[in-house]
Coordinates of C-alpha atoms in Angstrom, one line a residue:
Chain U
M1 CA 0.1 -0.1 0.1
R2 CA 3.0 2.3 -0.3
S3 CA 2.5 4.2 -3.5
L4 CA -1.5 4.1 -3.1
N5 CA -2.2 7.5 -5.3
P6 CA -3.5 10.3 -2.9
R7 CA -6.3 11.1 -5.6
V8 CA -7.8 7.6 -5.2
V9 CA -7.5 8.1 -1.3
V10 CA -9.6 11.7 -2.1
I11 CA -12.5 9.8 -4.1
L12 CA -12.5 6.4 -1.7
A13 CA -12.3 9.3 1.6
A14 CA -14.9 11.3 0.3
L15 CA -17.2 9.1 -0.7
L16 CA -17.3 6.9 2.4
L17 CA -17.8 10.6 4.1
L18 CA -21.2 11.0 1.7
A19 CA -22.2 7.3 2.5
L20 CA -22.2 8.2 6.2
V21 CA -23.9 11.5 6.2
P22 CA -27.5 9.8 7.0
P23 CA -26.2 8.3 9.9
V24 CA -23.9 10.8 11.6
M25 CA -26.3 13.6 11.0
G26 CA -29.9 11.2 12.3
A27 CA -27.3 11.1 15.0
L28 CA -27.0 14.4 14.8
N29 CA -30.7 15.2 14.7
Q30 CA -29.7 17.6 12.2
P31 CA -31.6 16.2 9.1
F32 CA -31.6 19.7 7.1
Y33 CA -27.9 18.1 6.3
L34 CA -29.1 14.7 4.8
E35 CA -30.7 18.0 2.4
L36 CA -28.0 19.6 1.7
F37 CA -25.9 16.7 0.8
A38 CA -28.4 15.2 -0.8
R39 CA -28.3 18.1 -3.2
V40 CA -24.4 18.9 -3.5
M41 CA -24.5 15.1 -4.7
V42 CA -27.6 15.6 -7.1
F43 CA -25.3 19.1 -8.7
A44 CA -22.1 17.1 -8.4
I45 CA -24.3 14.6 -11.5
A46 CA -24.9 17.7 -13.5
A47 CA -21.5 18.7 -13.2
L48 CA -19.5 15.4 -13.5
S49 CA -21.7 15.1 -16.9
L50 CA -20.8 18.3 -17.9
D51 CA -17.6 17.4 -17.7
L52 CA -17.5 14.9 -20.5
I53 CA -17.8 17.0 -23.2
L54 CA -16.6 20.1 -21.5
G55 CA -13.0 18.5 -19.8
Y56 CA -12.1 15.2 -22.0
G57 CA -14.2 16.7 -25.3
G58 CA -13.7 20.1 -25.4
M59 CA -17.2 21.6 -25.6
V60 CA -18.3 24.6 -23.2
S61 CA -21.4 23.9 -23.7
F62 CA -23.3 26.9 -21.7
G63 CA -26.3 25.3 -21.9
H64 CA -26.6 22.7 -19.9
A65 CA -29.3 23.4 -17.0
A66 CA -31.7 22.0 -20.3
Y67 CA -31.1 18.7 -19.6
L68 CA -31.7 19.6 -15.8
G69 CA -35.1 20.9 -16.9
I70 CA -35.8 18.0 -18.8
G71 CA -35.2 15.7 -16.4
G72 CA -37.0 17.4 -13.7
Y73 CA -39.8 18.2 -15.7
A74 CA -40.2 15.0 -16.9
V75 CA -40.6 14.0 -13.5
A76 CA -43.2 16.4 -12.1
I77 CA -45.3 16.6 -15.8
L78 CA -45.7 12.3 -15.6
S79 CA -47.2 13.5 -11.9
H80 CA -49.1 15.9 -12.5
Y81 CA -51.3 13.6 -15.5
D82 CA -51.1 11.0 -12.0
I83 CA -48.5 8.7 -13.1
G84 CA -46.4 7.9 -10.8
N85 CA -44.1 5.0 -12.1
G86 CA -40.9 5.5 -11.1
F87 CA -38.9 3.6 -13.7
L88 CA -41.2 5.2 -16.1
H89 CA -40.7 8.6 -14.4
F90 CA -36.3 8.4 -14.8
G91 CA -37.4 6.2 -19.0
V92 CA -39.1 9.3 -19.8
A93 CA -36.6 11.3 -18.6
I94 CA -33.1 9.7 -19.9
V95 CA -35.5 9.3 -23.4
A96 CA -36.2 13.3 -23.5
S97 CA -33.0 14.1 -23.0
A98 CA -31.2 12.1 -25.3
A99 CA -34.2 13.6 -28.0
V100 CA -33.1 16.7 -27.1
A101 CA -29.1 16.5 -26.5
F102 CA -29.6 15.1 -30.1
V103 CA -31.2 18.6 -31.4
I104 CA -29.1 20.1 -30.3
G105 CA -25.9 18.8 -30.7
A106 CA -26.7 17.9 -34.0
I107 CA -26.7 21.3 -34.5
S108 CA -24.3 22.8 -32.0
L109 CA -22.5 20.8 -32.8
R110 CA -21.0 23.1 -36.4
T111 CA -20.2 25.8 -34.9
S112 CA -17.2 25.4 -32.5
G113 CA -15.8 27.6 -29.9
V114 CA -17.7 30.8 -28.8
Y115 CA -20.4 30.3 -31.2
F116 CA -21.3 26.8 -29.9
I117 CA -21.3 28.7 -26.4
M118 CA -23.9 31.4 -27.3
I119 CA -25.8 28.7 -29.4
T120 CA -25.9 26.2 -26.7
L121 CA -27.4 29.4 -24.4
A122 CA -30.2 30.0 -26.7
F123 CA -31.2 26.1 -26.7
C124 CA -31.4 26.6 -22.9
Q125 CA -33.0 29.8 -23.1
M126 CA -35.8 28.8 -25.2
L127 CA -36.7 25.5 -23.6
Y128 CA -36.9 28.3 -20.3
F129 CA -39.4 30.5 -21.9
L130 CA -40.7 27.2 -23.2
G131 CA -41.4 26.3 -19.7
I132 CA -42.8 29.5 -18.4
S133 CA -45.1 30.2 -20.9
I134 CA -47.3 27.0 -19.9
E135 CA -49.2 27.4 -18.6
E136 CA -51.3 24.5 -18.0
F137 CA -47.4 23.4 -16.0
G138 CA -47.4 25.6 -13.8
G139 CA -45.5 29.3 -15.6
D140 CA -43.5 30.4 -13.5
D141 CA -45.0 29.3 -11.1
G142 CA -43.5 26.2 -11.2
I143 CA -45.1 23.0 -10.1
N144 CA -45.4 20.8 -7.8
T145 CA -44.3 16.5 -7.8
S146 CA -44.7 13.9 -6.0
R147 CA -41.5 12.0 -5.7
S148 CA -41.1 8.3 -7.9
D149 CA -43.1 5.7 -7.4
F150 CA -41.0 2.1 -7.6
G151 CA -43.8 0.4 -5.7
S152 CA -42.4 -2.1 -2.6
L153 CA -39.0 -1.6 -3.7
L154 CA -37.5 1.6 -2.6
D155 CA -39.8 4.5 -0.8
L156 CA -38.0 7.3 -2.2
G157 CA -40.1 9.3 0.5
D158 CA -38.1 8.4 3.0
A159 CA -35.4 10.9 3.2
T160 CA -32.4 8.3 3.9
T161 CA -33.7 5.9 0.9
L162 CA -33.7 9.1 -0.5
Y163 CA -30.6 9.5 0.2
Y164 CA -29.2 6.5 -0.9
F165 CA -30.6 6.4 -4.2
I166 CA -28.7 9.3 -5.2
F167 CA -24.9 8.3 -3.6
A168 CA -26.2 5.2 -5.3
F169 CA -26.9 7.0 -8.9
L170 CA -23.1 8.8 -8.7
A171 CA -20.8 6.6 -7.0
G172 CA -22.7 4.2 -10.7
F173 CA -21.9 7.2 -12.4
L174 CA -18.7 8.4 -11.7
Y175 CA -17.4 4.5 -12.1
F176 CA -19.6 4.4 -15.5
L177 CA -17.6 7.4 -16.6
H178 CA -14.3 6.2 -15.0
R179 CA -15.3 3.4 -18.0
L180 CA -16.2 5.4 -20.7
V181 CA -12.8 8.4 -20.9
N182 CA -10.8 5.2 -21.0
S183 CA -12.4 3.0 -23.7
R184 CA -11.7 3.7 -27.1
F185 CA -14.4 6.0 -27.7
G186 CA -12.8 8.1 -24.5
M187 CA -10.1 8.4 -26.1
V188 CA -11.3 9.2 -29.2
I189 CA -13.3 12.5 -27.9
R190 CA -9.7 13.7 -25.8
G191 CA -8.5 13.5 -29.1
I192 CA -10.6 15.5 -30.5
N193 CA -10.1 17.7 -27.7
S194 CA -6.6 18.2 -28.6
N195 CA -6.2 17.9 -32.4
E196 CA -9.8 17.7 -34.0
R197 CA -8.5 17.9 -37.7
R198 CA -5.7 15.5 -36.8
M199 CA -8.3 13.1 -35.4
K200 CA -10.1 14.0 -39.5
A201 CA -6.4 13.0 -40.8
L202 CA -6.5 9.7 -38.6
G203 CA -9.8 8.2 -40.3
F204 CA -11.7 9.8 -37.6
A205 CA -15.3 11.1 -38.6
T206 CA -15.0 13.2 -35.6
F207 CA -18.4 14.8 -35.9
R208 CA -20.9 11.2 -34.5
Y209 CA -18.8 10.7 -31.7
K210 CA -18.9 14.3 -29.9
L211 CA -22.5 14.3 -31.0
L212 CA -23.2 10.6 -29.3
A213 CA -21.0 12.7 -26.2
F214 CA -23.3 15.3 -26.1
V215 CA -26.0 12.8 -25.5
I216 CA -24.1 11.1 -23.2
A217 CA -23.7 14.1 -20.9
G218 CA -27.7 15.4 -21.9
V219 CA -28.7 11.6 -20.4
L220 CA -27.0 11.7 -17.5
C221 CA -28.0 15.6 -16.4
G222 CA -31.5 15.0 -17.4
V223 CA -31.3 11.6 -14.3
A224 CA -29.7 14.8 -12.6
G225 CA -32.4 16.4 -12.6
A226 CA -35.3 13.6 -11.7
L227 CA -33.5 13.5 -9.3
L228 CA -33.4 16.7 -8.4
A229 CA -37.2 16.8 -8.5
N230 CA -37.4 14.3 -6.1
L231 CA -35.6 15.4 -3.8
T232 CA -37.8 19.4 -4.0
Q233 CA -40.9 17.4 -5.4
F234 CA -41.4 21.2 -7.1
V235 CA -40.4 22.0 -10.4
T236 CA -39.9 25.6 -12.1
P237 CA -38.2 27.4 -15.2
T238 CA -35.4 28.4 -13.1
I239 CA -33.8 25.0 -13.4
M240 CA -33.4 25.6 -17.0
R241 CA -31.8 29.6 -16.5
W242 CA -28.8 30.7 -17.9
E243 CA -27.5 32.1 -14.3
R244 CA -27.6 27.7 -13.6
S245 CA -25.7 26.7 -17.0
G246 CA -23.1 29.2 -14.9
E247 CA -23.5 27.9 -12.2
I248 CA -22.9 23.6 -12.7
L249 CA -20.0 24.9 -15.1
V250 CA -18.8 27.2 -12.6
M251 CA -18.5 24.0 -11.1
V252 CA -16.2 21.7 -13.3
L253 CA -14.4 24.1 -13.4
M254 CA -14.1 25.2 -9.7
G255 CA -13.0 21.5 -8.8
G256 CA -11.0 20.6 -11.7
M257 CA -12.6 20.2 -15.8
G258 CA -10.7 16.4 -17.0
S259 CA -10.9 15.1 -13.7
L260 CA -14.2 13.6 -13.1
F261 CA -13.8 13.1 -9.2
G262 CA -12.9 17.2 -9.6
P263 CA -16.6 18.8 -10.6
V264 CA -18.0 16.6 -7.4
L265 CA -15.7 18.4 -5.1
G266 CA -16.2 21.8 -7.3
A267 CA -20.0 20.9 -7.0
A268 CA -19.9 20.5 -2.9
V269 CA -17.6 23.9 -1.9
F270 CA -19.9 25.7 -4.3
L271 CA -23.0 24.8 -2.6
L272 CA -21.4 24.7 0.9
L273 CA -20.0 28.0 0.1
E274 CA -22.8 29.9 -1.0
E275 CA -25.5 27.9 2.2
Y276 CA -23.0 29.3 4.5
L277 CA -22.3 32.9 2.6
A278 CA -25.6 34.0 2.2
A279 CA -26.0 32.7 6.3
L280 CA -23.5 35.3 6.8
T281 CA -24.4 38.1 3.7
E282 CA -27.1 38.5 0.9
H283 CA -24.5 39.7 -0.6
W284 CA -22.2 36.5 -0.2
M285 CA -21.6 36.4 -4.6
V286 CA -18.8 39.3 -2.9
I287 CA -16.8 36.9 -1.1
F288 CA -17.2 34.2 -3.4
G289 CA -16.6 35.9 -6.7
P290 CA -13.0 36.8 -5.6
F291 CA -11.8 33.7 -3.8
L292 CA -13.2 32.0 -8.1
V293 CA -10.8 34.7 -9.2
I294 CA -8.1 33.3 -6.8
L295 CA -8.9 30.0 -7.1
V296 CA -8.9 30.0 -10.7
L297 CA -5.5 32.7 -10.8
F298 CA -3.6 29.7 -8.8
A299 CA -5.2 26.6 -9.4
R300 CA -5.3 25.9 -13.1
R301 CA -6.8 23.1 -12.7
G302 CA -9.0 23.7 -10.4
I303 CA -9.4 22.4 -6.5
Y304 CA -9.0 18.8 -7.4
G305 CA -5.7 19.6 -9.5
L306 CA -4.2 20.3 -5.8
I307 CA -4.0 17.3 -4.8
P308 CA -0.4 15.6 -5.7
E309 CA -0.4 12.8 -8.3
R310 CA 1.2 9.4 -7.1
S311 CA 5.3 10.6 -7.6
G312 CA 6.5 13.2 -9.9
R313 CA 4.4 14.4 -12.9
N314 CA 1.5 12.8 -15.0
G315 CA -0.7 15.2 -18.2
Chain F
M1 CA 4.1 0.2 -67.3
A2 CA 2.2 -0.5 -64.3
E3 CA -1.4 1.2 -63.9
P4 CA -0.6 4.7 -61.3
L5 CA -1.7 4.3 -58.0
L6 CA -2.4 8.2 -57.6
V7 CA -4.1 10.0 -60.9
I8 CA -4.0 13.3 -61.2
E9 CA -6.1 15.4 -63.9
G10 CA -6.6 18.7 -65.0
L11 CA -6.9 20.1 -61.2
I12 CA -7.4 23.9 -60.7
K13 CA -7.8 25.9 -57.1
R14 CA -8.9 29.5 -57.2
F15 CA -8.5 32.4 -54.7
G16 CA -10.1 35.3 -56.2
G17 CA -7.8 36.1 -59.2
L18 CA -5.1 34.3 -58.0
V19 CA -5.2 30.5 -59.8
A20 CA -3.2 28.5 -56.7
T21 CA -3.1 25.3 -58.9
D22 CA -3.7 25.9 -62.3
N23 CA -4.7 22.8 -64.5
L24 CA -2.6 21.0 -62.5
S25 CA -2.3 16.9 -63.9
L26 CA 0.9 14.3 -62.3
D27 CA 0.4 10.4 -61.9
V28 CA 2.2 9.3 -59.0
L29 CA 3.1 5.2 -59.9
P30 CA 2.9 2.1 -57.1
G31 CA 6.1 1.2 -55.0
E32 CA 7.5 4.6 -56.3
V33 CA 8.9 8.0 -54.5
H34 CA 7.4 10.8 -56.4
A35 CA 8.6 14.4 -54.3
I36 CA 7.4 17.7 -55.2
I37 CA 10.3 20.3 -55.2
G38 CA 8.8 23.8 -56.3
P39 CA 9.8 27.5 -55.0
N40 CA 7.7 29.3 -52.2
G41 CA 4.0 30.4 -53.6
A42 CA 4.6 27.7 -56.0
G43 CA 1.1 26.4 -54.3
K44 CA 2.6 23.0 -53.1
T45 CA 0.4 23.9 -49.6
T46 CA -2.7 24.5 -52.3
L47 CA -2.5 21.2 -53.9
I48 CA -2.2 19.0 -50.0
A49 CA -4.6 20.8 -48.8
Q50 CA -6.9 19.8 -52.7
L51 CA -5.6 16.4 -52.4
S52 CA -5.9 15.5 -48.4
G53 CA -9.7 16.7 -48.5
E54 CA -9.7 19.7 -46.7
L55 CA -10.0 22.4 -49.9
K56 CA -12.1 21.7 -52.3
S57 CA -11.1 21.8 -55.4
D58 CA -13.2 24.4 -58.6
A59 CA -12.3 22.0 -61.0
G60 CA -10.8 18.9 -62.3
R61 CA -10.5 14.9 -60.8
V62 CA -8.6 13.1 -58.5
L63 CA -8.7 9.5 -59.2
F64 CA -6.7 7.0 -56.4
D65 CA -6.6 2.9 -57.5
G66 CA -9.6 4.5 -59.8
Q67 CA -12.2 5.5 -57.8
D68 CA -12.2 9.2 -58.3
I69 CA -11.5 10.3 -54.2
T70 CA -11.4 14.7 -55.0
D71 CA -14.0 15.4 -53.1
L72 CA -13.6 13.0 -50.2
P73 CA -13.6 14.2 -47.2
A74 CA -10.5 13.6 -45.1
H75 CA -11.6 10.7 -42.4
A76 CA -12.8 8.8 -46.0
L77 CA -9.6 9.2 -47.3
S78 CA -7.7 8.0 -44.7
M79 CA -10.6 4.9 -45.0
I80 CA -9.3 4.1 -48.2
G81 CA -6.2 3.9 -47.5
L82 CA -4.5 7.8 -48.1
A83 CA -2.7 8.9 -44.9
R84 CA -0.6 12.4 -45.0
S85 CA 1.9 13.7 -42.3
F86 CA 1.6 18.0 -41.7
Q87 CA 4.5 20.4 -42.1
V88 CA 2.8 22.0 -38.5
T89 CA 3.3 19.2 -36.5
S90 CA 0.2 18.3 -35.4
I91 CA 0.0 15.4 -33.3
F92 CA -1.0 15.1 -29.4
R93 CA 0.6 17.1 -27.3
D94 CA -0.9 16.1 -23.8
F95 CA -1.2 11.9 -25.3
T96 CA 2.1 9.2 -24.7
A97 CA 3.6 9.0 -28.3
L98 CA 2.8 5.5 -27.5
D99 CA -1.1 6.8 -27.1
N100 CA -0.6 8.9 -30.6
V101 CA 0.0 6.3 -32.2
A102 CA -2.3 4.1 -31.2
L103 CA -4.7 6.4 -32.2
A104 CA -4.0 6.2 -35.6
V105 CA -3.8 2.4 -35.5
Q106 CA -7.4 2.7 -33.6
A107 CA -9.5 5.1 -36.5
H108 CA -8.1 1.7 -38.8
A109 CA -9.0 -1.3 -36.0
G110 CA -12.9 -2.1 -35.4
S111 CA -15.6 0.1 -34.1
S112 CA -14.5 3.3 -31.3
F113 CA -18.5 3.0 -30.1
R114 CA -16.7 1.3 -27.7
F115 CA -17.8 1.8 -24.0
W116 CA -16.1 0.0 -21.5
S117 CA -12.6 -1.7 -21.8
A118 CA -9.8 0.3 -21.5
A119 CA -8.2 1.2 -24.6
R120 CA -5.0 1.5 -23.1
K121 CA -4.5 -2.3 -22.1
D122 CA -5.7 -3.4 -25.6
R123 CA -3.1 -5.7 -27.3
V124 CA -4.9 -5.2 -30.6
L125 CA -4.7 -0.8 -30.6
R126 CA -1.2 -1.4 -28.3
D127 CA 1.5 -3.6 -30.0
P128 CA 0.8 -2.4 -33.2
A129 CA 1.8 1.0 -32.5
R130 CA 5.0 0.2 -30.5
E131 CA 6.1 -1.4 -34.1
A132 CA 5.2 1.5 -36.2
L133 CA 7.1 3.5 -33.1
A134 CA 10.4 1.0 -33.2
R135 CA 10.2 1.6 -37.2
V136 CA 11.0 5.5 -37.0
G137 CA 12.9 4.4 -34.4
L138 CA 10.8 5.8 -32.0
G139 CA 11.2 2.5 -29.9
A140 CA 12.2 3.6 -26.5
R141 CA 10.0 6.7 -26.3
A142 CA 7.2 5.3 -26.5
D143 CA 5.8 6.4 -23.4
V144 CA 7.4 9.9 -23.1
I145 CA 4.1 12.5 -23.8
A146 CA 4.3 13.3 -27.0
G147 CA 4.7 17.5 -26.1
D148 CA 8.2 16.6 -24.2
L149 CA 9.6 15.5 -27.2
S150 CA 12.0 16.5 -29.6
H151 CA 11.8 18.5 -32.5
G152 CA 13.8 15.9 -34.5
E153 CA 11.5 13.4 -32.1
Q154 CA 8.1 15.0 -33.0
R155 CA 8.2 14.7 -37.1
Q156 CA 9.0 11.0 -36.6
L157 CA 6.2 10.6 -34.6
E158 CA 4.3 12.1 -36.7
I159 CA 5.2 9.8 -39.2
A160 CA 4.2 6.8 -37.0
M161 CA 1.0 7.7 -37.2
A162 CA 0.6 8.3 -40.5
I163 CA 2.3 4.6 -40.7
A164 CA 0.5 3.2 -38.2
T165 CA -3.1 3.6 -39.8
G166 CA -2.1 0.8 -42.9
P167 CA -1.7 2.9 -45.3
R168 CA -1.3 2.4 -49.4
M169 CA 0.4 4.8 -49.8
L170 CA 2.0 8.9 -47.6
L171 CA 1.1 12.4 -48.7
L172 CA 4.4 13.5 -46.3
D173 CA 3.9 17.3 -46.6
E174 CA 7.4 18.3 -45.6
P175 CA 8.9 16.0 -43.4
M176 CA 11.9 17.7 -42.7
A177 CA 9.9 20.9 -42.0
G178 CA 12.6 22.9 -39.6
M179 CA 15.3 19.9 -38.6
G180 CA 19.0 20.3 -39.0
G181 CA 21.0 18.5 -41.2
E182 CA 21.8 15.2 -39.0
E183 CA 17.7 15.1 -38.1
S184 CA 17.1 15.4 -41.3
A185 CA 19.8 12.8 -42.7
R186 CA 18.0 10.4 -40.3
M187 CA 14.8 11.2 -41.1
V188 CA 16.3 10.2 -45.0
D189 CA 17.1 7.4 -43.7
I190 CA 13.6 7.0 -42.0
L191 CA 12.2 7.1 -45.0
R192 CA 14.3 5.0 -47.0
E193 CA 12.9 2.3 -44.3
F194 CA 9.7 2.6 -46.3
K195 CA 10.2 2.7 -50.1
G196 CA 9.3 0.1 -52.0
S197 CA 7.0 -1.7 -49.1
H198 CA 5.1 1.9 -49.3
T199 CA 3.6 4.8 -52.5
I200 CA 5.3 7.7 -51.3
L201 CA 4.4 11.6 -52.8
L202 CA 7.2 13.8 -51.0
I203 CA 6.3 17.0 -50.5
E204 CA 10.0 18.6 -49.9
H205 CA 11.9 22.1 -49.9
D206 CA 14.8 20.1 -48.7
M207 CA 17.0 19.0 -52.0
D208 CA 20.1 16.7 -50.7
A209 CA 16.3 15.0 -49.5
V210 CA 14.6 15.0 -52.2
F211 CA 18.0 14.0 -54.5
A212 CA 18.6 10.9 -52.3
L213 CA 14.7 9.9 -52.6
A214 CA 12.8 10.3 -54.4
D215 CA 11.9 8.1 -58.3
R216 CA 10.5 10.8 -59.7
I217 CA 10.1 14.5 -59.1
S218 CA 7.5 16.5 -60.5
V219 CA 9.2 20.7 -60.3
L220 CA 6.0 23.1 -59.4
V221 CA 5.9 26.7 -60.3
Y222 CA 3.4 28.5 -60.3
G223 CA 0.2 25.9 -59.5
R224 CA 1.6 24.3 -62.7
C225 CA 3.2 21.2 -63.2
I226 CA 7.0 22.5 -65.9
A227 CA 8.6 19.1 -65.6
T228 CA 8.7 15.5 -64.5
G229 CA 11.3 13.4 -64.6
K230 CA 14.0 11.4 -63.0
P231 CA 16.4 13.2 -60.4
D232 CA 19.1 13.4 -62.9
E233 CA 17.1 14.6 -65.6
I234 CA 15.2 17.1 -63.2
R235 CA 19.0 18.4 -62.1
A236 CA 20.2 18.8 -66.5
N237 CA 16.1 20.6 -67.0
E238 CA 17.3 24.2 -68.0
E239 CA 13.8 25.5 -67.0
V240 CA 14.3 23.5 -63.5
R241 CA 17.4 24.9 -63.0
Q242 CA 15.9 28.7 -63.9
A243 CA 12.9 28.2 -62.4
Y244 CA 13.5 26.4 -58.7
L245 CA 17.6 25.2 -58.5
G246 CA 19.7 28.5 -59.6
E247 CA 17.3 30.1 -56.9
E248 CA 19.0 27.7 -54.7
E249 CA 22.4 28.2 -55.5
A250 CA 22.1 31.3 -55.7
V251 CA 21.1 31.5 -52.1
H252 CA 23.9 29.1 -50.8
A253 CA 26.2 31.1 -53.0

């Protein structure tokens, strides 16, 4: 065990800590923290999914909150029509986010650079205004939703069960993405990020790989949206606002893009700081802003980049 | 004489009023090293871009083994066996040398829509990649991050990546670019190894390298091919001397 990678230790320790939150907070009788950490995990999944296309694929999507909305509204709308089946909730969330990501990706990925940023942002805003305009689903007041029903299998009404349900998705997605980014497909999207022209010359039709990565990211974030709806039991169009997309982007950058676990740390630091600073002062951004600037200036690879690797440096 | 592998017929590319490729025709025989030389502005870079699917031609056609490839995109050209290297080194700088070549192998070794098993442990990709690295003399540098390799080594990596796609023809865009005499000589030795087994279209500034490697040479001036022939014929050609070699000589003097 001499040469245990400090980063692996951090990841396992963090997951263990997250797993211990329910019994500890239960013993301390602090249910509020259970919900806070559940929320951290939901946004960790959203940030993780963005990291796949941003950190590994080099696609700066400024509209990632769109899929939070799709997943959230999938649960809310089905609930609205008294369809409570959890498998259906998550199934629809996945299929709908995949479809929307496919359309947005197929159009946006024909552009690059700042145009890509703008067009993903525009699509997200379109969905936001669509959410506002549909009165049937509450318009800008939002809509109450009941929790996904998994029958006798799981009772998401129980806070601890819901917490572990979200935890399982986070851990599962972390492992899935770890496999993905090191697979053949993962090497292709990283290659495209590094040098797309060369990838084409080697024989890769790059567009289809980028599109699939974009769709996978959309689906994972859609699941985060469905989890968020279960957690808050309330969905409003604001979860699709561009500020939300920006926050997810900041979580990824702050945590360290292209590292998978970085965005999880980023989501945790972002939401916990927001929580505590907002309790201190309503102008919490005054403190948070400079913190972010310092982090970006002095830790280019985010918080995760500050944790040393096994030995020496590695690209 | 054997059927040519690559045929360029009446190829034209205009940029506004400038005709960069002016009704160019030439062919490359299987197994030969065919060099294209020409002074700056002769249209070599434009020609490469046209041949490699990065620039649409205004007229004319390009045939590869009888198939019209004039309008094929870059990735499709690689799939039918036409590999290229870049004048300005084009590699994956954050990956190791071996990763770079393994990606080239991967492009031609089954589907890349595989999401689970680790590509870096896949011997189907790693073994041929190591072999390609060894062939260009980078066998011992496989695990070095590509961006940390010397300029000469990066140029060798370029060649390894092109070779690793298992091509029938290599399109080499100034492989000696930016190299010193010693590095150049090493590259000539490396390319000589591929002579005979690979058909090569070599675009190159370095005259020593061209005359050491080429079976035939075509001279490009203002987008036109003014002469094609064996190295000795080209050396003796008066028009070529005037357009190009004379200029070189003047520079050397």
